[in-house]
Coordinates of C-alpha atoms in Angstrom, one line a residue:
M1 CA 9.3 19.3 5.1
R2 CA 7.0 18.0 7.8
Q3 CA 4.0 18.7 5.6
K4 CA 5.5 16.7 2.8
L5 CA 6.2 13.8 5.2
M6 CA 2.6 13.9 6.5
R7 CA 1.3 13.8 2.9
V8 CA 3.3 10.6 2.1
L9 CA 2.2 9.0 5.4
F10 CA -1.4 9.7 4.4
M11 CA -0.9 8.0 1.1
C12 CA 0.6 5.0 2.9
G13 CA -2.7 4.4 4.6
A14 CA -3.9 7.3 6.7
L15 CA -7.5 8.3 5.9
Y16 CA -8.4 11.9 5.3
M17 CA -11.6 12.8 7.3
I18 CA -14.0 15.8 7.0
P19 CA -16.7 16.8 9.4
C20 CA -19.6 14.4 9.9
I21 CA -22.1 17.2 9.3
L22 CA -21.0 17.2 5.6
T23 CA -21.6 13.5 5.4
M24 CA -25.2 14.0 6.6
L25 CA -25.8 16.7 4.0
I26 CA -24.5 14.8 1.0
R27 CA -25.2 11.2 1.9
K28 CA -27.9 11.0 -0.8
N29 CA -25.2 11.5 -3.5
I30 CA -24.0 7.9 -3.2
P31 CA -26.4 5.3 -4.5
E32 CA -27.5 2.5 -2.2
T33 CA -26.7 -0.6 -4.3
D34 CA -28.1 -3.1 -1.9
G35 CA -26.4 -5.9 -4.0
K36 CA -28.6 -5.1 -7.0
T37 CA -25.6 -4.1 -9.2
F38 CA -23.5 -7.1 -8.2
D39 CA -24.2 -10.8 -8.4
S40 CA -21.0 -12.9 -7.9
G41 CA -22.7 -15.5 -5.8
I42 CA -20.1 -14.9 -3.1
L43 CA -21.0 -13.2 0.2
V44 CA -18.9 -11.2 2.6
Y45 CA -20.2 -10.6 6.1
I46 CA -19.4 -7.2 7.5
S47 CA -19.8 -6.3 11.2
Q48 CA -22.3 -3.5 11.7
G49 CA -22.4 -2.9 15.5
S50 CA -24.0 -6.0 17.0
E51 CA -25.3 -7.2 13.6
M52 CA -23.7 -8.7 10.5
E53 CA -24.5 -7.4 7.1
A54 CA -24.3 -9.7 4.1
M55 CA -22.8 -8.1 1.0
D56 CA -22.0 -9.4 -2.4
L57 CA -18.2 -9.8 -2.9
E58 CA -18.1 -7.4 -5.8
E59 CA -19.9 -4.7 -3.8
Y60 CA -17.5 -5.3 -0.9
L61 CA -14.6 -4.8 -3.3
V62 CA -15.8 -1.2 -4.1
G63 CA -15.1 -0.3 -0.5
V64 CA -11.8 -2.2 -0.4
V65 CA -10.5 -0.4 -3.5
S66 CA -11.6 2.9 -2.0
A67 CA -9.5 2.1 1.1
Q68 CA -6.4 1.0 -1.0
I69 CA -6.1 3.6 -3.7
P70 CA -7.1 7.3 -4.1
A71 CA -10.4 7.3 -6.1
D72 CA -9.2 10.3 -8.1
Y73 CA -6.7 8.0 -9.8
P74 CA -7.5 7.2 -13.5
L75 CA -10.0 4.4 -14.0
E76 CA -7.5 2.0 -15.4
A77 CA -5.3 2.3 -12.3
C78 CA -8.4 1.6 -10.2
K79 CA -9.2 -1.4 -12.3
A80 CA -5.7 -2.8 -11.7
Q81 CA -6.2 -2.3 -7.9
A82 CA -9.6 -4.0 -8.1
V83 CA -8.0 -7.1 -9.7
I84 CA -5.3 -7.2 -7.0
A85 CA -8.0 -6.9 -4.2
R86 CA -10.2 -9.6 -5.7
T87 CA -7.2 -11.9 -6.1
H88 CA -6.2 -11.4 -2.4
V89 CA -9.8 -12.3 -1.3
M90 CA -10.0 -15.4 -3.5
N91 CA -6.6 -16.6 -2.2
I92 CA -8.1 -16.6 1.3
M93 CA -11.6 -17.8 0.5
G94 CA -10.6 -20.7 -1.8
S95 CA -13.7 -22.5 -2.9
R96 CA -15.9 -21.1 -0.1
T97 CA -18.9 -19.0 -1.1
S98 CA -18.9 -16.8 2.0
A99 CA -16.5 -15.3 4.6
A100 CA -16.4 -12.7 7.3
A101 CA -14.7 -9.5 6.3
S102 CA -12.4 -9.9 9.3
E103 CA -10.9 -13.0 7.7
L104 CA -10.0 -11.1 4.5
V105 CA -7.5 -8.8 6.2
Q106 CA -8.2 -5.8 4.0
A107 CA -9.0 -2.2 4.7
Y108 CA -12.6 -1.4 3.8
D109 CA -14.4 1.9 3.3
S110 CA -18.2 1.9 3.8
R111 CA -20.3 4.4 1.8
E112 CA -20.1 6.7 4.9
N113 CA -16.3 6.5 4.9
I114 CA -16.2 7.4 1.3
L115 CA -18.4 10.4 1.9
E116 CA -16.2 11.5 4.8
K117 CA -13.0 11.1 2.7
Y118 CA -14.2 12.8 -0.5
G119 CA -17.0 15.1 0.5
T120 CA -18.8 16.8 -2.4
K121 CA -16.8 14.7 -4.9
A122 CA -17.8 11.4 -3.3
S123 CA -20.5 10.6 -5.9
G124 CA -18.2 10.9 -8.9
Y125 CA -15.4 9.0 -7.1
Y126 CA -17.8 6.3 -6.0
E127 CA -18.9 5.8 -9.6
T128 CA -15.3 5.4 -10.7
L129 CA -14.8 2.7 -8.0
V130 CA -18.0 0.9 -9.1
Q131 CA -16.8 1.0 -12.8
A132 CA -13.4 -0.3 -11.7
V133 CA -15.0 -3.3 -10.0
T134 CA -17.7 -4.1 -12.5
A135 CA -15.4 -3.8 -15.6
T136 CA -13.1 -6.4 -14.1
S137 CA -15.8 -8.6 -12.6
E138 CA -14.5 -12.0 -11.4
E139 CA -11.0 -11.3 -12.9
V140 CA -8.0 -12.4 -10.9
L141 CA -4.3 -12.4 -11.4
T142 CA -2.7 -15.9 -12.0
F143 CA 0.7 -17.5 -12.5
D144 CA 1.2 -20.9 -13.9
G145 CA -2.5 -21.7 -13.6
A146 CA -2.8 -20.8 -9.9
L147 CA -3.8 -17.6 -8.1
A148 CA -1.0 -15.2 -7.7
E149 CA -0.3 -13.3 -4.5
P150 CA -0.1 -9.8 -5.8
V151 CA 1.2 -7.1 -3.5
Y152 CA 1.5 -3.4 -4.0
F153 CA 3.0 -0.2 -2.5
Y154 CA 2.5 3.5 -3.0
G155 CA 5.7 4.7 -4.6
G156 CA 9.4 3.7 -4.9
T157 CA 12.8 4.5 -6.2
G158 CA 12.4 4.1 -10.0
K159 CA 12.7 0.3 -9.8
T160 CA 10.6 -2.3 -7.9
R161 CA 12.2 -4.9 -5.7
N162 CA 12.7 -8.7 -5.8
A163 CA 10.5 -10.4 -3.3
A164 CA 13.6 -12.4 -2.1
D165 CA 15.3 -9.2 -0.9
V166 CA 12.3 -8.4 1.3
W167 CA 10.8 -11.8 2.4
G168 CA 13.6 -14.2 1.6
S169 CA 11.8 -16.3 -1.1
E170 CA 12.1 -16.0 -4.9
I171 CA 8.7 -15.4 -6.5
P172 CA 9.0 -15.2 -10.3
Y173 CA 6.2 -12.6 -10.8
L174 CA 7.5 -10.5 -7.9
S175 CA 10.8 -9.6 -9.5
A176 CA 12.3 -6.2 -10.0
V177 CA 11.0 -4.1 -13.0
E178 CA 11.7 -0.5 -14.0
S179 CA 9.3 2.1 -12.7
P180 CA 11.0 5.4 -13.5
E181 CA 8.0 7.5 -12.7
D182 CA 8.5 6.7 -9.0
G183 CA 12.0 8.1 -8.9
E184 CA 10.8 11.3 -10.6
A185 CA 8.0 12.0 -8.1
Q186 CA 8.9 14.9 -5.8
E187 CA 6.5 13.8 -3.1
N188 CA 8.4 10.5 -2.9
Q189 CA 11.3 12.3 -1.3
T190 CA 10.9 12.8 2.5
Q191 CA 13.2 13.5 5.4
V192 CA 12.9 12.0 8.9
T193 CA 15.0 13.5 11.7
M194 CA 14.9 12.4 15.3
D195 CA 17.0 12.8 18.4
V196 CA 19.7 10.2 18.9
E197 CA 18.2 9.4 22.3
E198 CA 14.8 8.7 20.8
C199 CA 16.4 6.6 18.1
I200 CA 18.3 4.5 20.7
Q201 CA 15.1 4.1 22.8
R202 CA 13.1 2.8 19.8
L203 CA 15.8 0.4 18.8
K204 CA 16.1 -1.0 22.3
A205 CA 12.3 -1.4 22.5
G206 CA 12.4 -3.5 19.3
D207 CA 15.6 -5.5 20.2
S208 CA 16.4 -6.2 23.8
D209 CA 20.0 -7.0 22.8
F210 CA 20.6 -3.6 21.2
E211 CA 23.2 -1.4 23.0
A212 CA 24.5 2.0 22.1
S213 CA 25.8 5.1 23.8
A214 CA 24.4 8.5 22.8
Q215 CA 27.8 10.0 22.9
T216 CA 29.3 7.6 20.4
F217 CA 26.2 6.5 18.5
K218 CA 27.0 8.5 15.3
D219 CA 30.3 6.7 14.8
T220 CA 28.5 3.3 14.7
V221 CA 26.0 4.2 11.9
Q222 CA 26.8 2.7 8.6
I223 CA 24.8 1.4 5.6
L224 CA 26.4 -2.0 4.8
E225 CA 24.4 -3.2 1.7
K226 CA 21.7 -2.1 -0.7
D227 CA 19.8 -4.1 -3.3
E228 CA 19.7 -3.3 -7.0
S229 CA 16.7 -1.0 -6.5
G230 CA 18.3 1.2 -3.9
Y231 CA 16.7 -0.2 -0.8
V232 CA 18.9 -0.8 2.3
L233 CA 19.5 -4.5 3.0
S234 CA 21.6 -4.1 6.1
I235 CA 22.7 -1.2 8.3
Q236 CA 24.9 -1.1 11.4
L237 CA 23.7 0.9 14.4
G238 CA 25.3 0.5 17.8
N239 CA 26.2 -3.1 18.4
K240 CA 23.6 -4.5 16.0
T241 CA 23.1 -5.0 12.3
F242 CA 19.5 -4.4 11.2
S243 CA 17.8 -5.1 7.9
G244 CA 16.4 -2.1 6.1
E245 CA 12.8 -3.4 6.6
Q246 CA 13.5 -3.9 10.3
L247 CA 14.7 -0.4 10.7
R248 CA 11.8 0.9 8.7
S249 CA 9.4 -0.7 11.1
L250 CA 11.2 0.2 14.3
L251 CA 11.6 3.9 13.3
D252 CA 8.4 4.3 11.3
L253 CA 10.2 5.3 8.1
P254 CA 8.2 5.5 4.9
S255 CA 10.4 3.0 3.2
A256 CA 13.7 1.2 3.5
A257 CA 15.2 3.2 0.6
F258 CA 17.2 5.8 2.5
E259 CA 20.5 7.6 3.1
V260 CA 21.4 8.4 6.7
R261 CA 23.3 11.2 8.3
A262 CA 24.2 10.9 12.0
K263 CA 25.3 13.8 14.1
R264 CA 26.0 14.0 17.8
K265 CA 22.5 14.8 18.8
T266 CA 20.3 13.9 15.8
I267 CA 20.0 11.3 13.1
T268 CA 18.4 12.1 9.7
F269 CA 17.1 9.7 7.1
D270 CA 16.6 11.0 3.6
V271 CA 13.9 8.6 2.3
T272 CA 12.7 7.7 -1.2
G273 CA 9.3 6.1 -1.7
C274 CA 6.6 4.7 0.5
G275 CA 6.1 1.0 1.2
H276 CA 8.1 -2.2 0.7
G277 CA 8.7 -1.7 -3.0
V278 CA 7.5 -5.1 -4.2
G279 CA 4.9 -5.6 -6.9
L280 CA 2.7 -2.9 -8.2
S281 CA 3.7 0.7 -7.7
Q282 CA 0.5 2.8 -7.3
Q283 CA 2.4 5.9 -8.5
G284 CA 3.7 4.0 -11.5
A285 CA 0.1 2.7 -12.2
L286 CA -1.1 6.3 -12.1
I287 CA 1.4 7.5 -14.7
M288 CA 0.9 4.4 -16.9
A289 CA -2.9 5.0 -16.9
E290 CA -2.4 8.7 -17.6
E291 CA -0.3 7.7 -20.6
G292 CA -3.1 5.6 -22.0
R293 CA -2.1 2.1 -20.8
N294 CA -4.9 -0.2 -19.7
Y295 CA -5.2 -2.1 -16.5
E296 CA -4.0 -5.4 -18.2
E297 CA -0.8 -3.7 -19.4
I298 CA -0.3 -2.2 -15.9
L299 CA -0.7 -5.5 -14.1
T300 CA 1.4 -7.6 -16.6
W301 CA 4.2 -5.0 -16.3
Y302 CA 4.4 -5.0 -12.6
F303 CA 3.8 -8.8 -12.3
P304 CA 6.0 -10.2 -15.1
G305 CA 4.8 -13.6 -16.3
A306 CA 1.4 -13.3 -14.6
G307 CA -1.9 -13.3 -16.5
I308 CA -5.4 -12.2 -15.9
E309 CA -8.3 -14.8 -15.9

């Protein structure tokens, strides 16, 4: 069970690393593009020690997509992720033609990072990433003629969530859609168990008004409300009511879709999915691509009413 949880946490953002010696041996397998493959006219400045490296936006996106989605996913799923990443960047940059990578608030894999993550398979995976970016060159997701703000997560409950249930504001293209592949994925099911004392300490650290006794804590635990997609909206613990997303953050749960079992000394969360559940499901995109759907179909499914320009 612990191994399963670790796998899911990895997919939520942890990077798999292999020894640096392997990087040195196979570094030559990834081509140095040096901007020759890309010419968007937009530059991203990346910090390299004490210096700044200027990189074309499209080349930069290769590293961003690598950091956001496993490169062994089908090409069409990677293309969908590339459009999401590019749209995020353009939302921040606006009409500017250059920006520092630190402004763009996105994870980024250098060629060295890609080598360390994928080892001897790095060359093939890198080529997939380049294809994903070049095939969607300059394409962004839009809604009503303006840039959308696409979000994504790793996997969910079988149905995505409404943005209003997570962030309090209705966004038409971030409304709940069916994503049955998520609910069928075995790796989406994880179990998190902790001592009651640890749980109380974490909740107190996150909310100074929280109070609870370890002796009676289990009697106060109750899920009060869930949304239509199965995510907890509110839960009672001790003297406080928390939102599912608050509790997810305070206790480092993979998602807010959970059932809870409290005992005298331990509390267990049976969790489904990984991430906030809004927008594109990467697991769903994986299955759709494997079934022959293209990236446009994937994006317009998970972002209803949005278009690609």
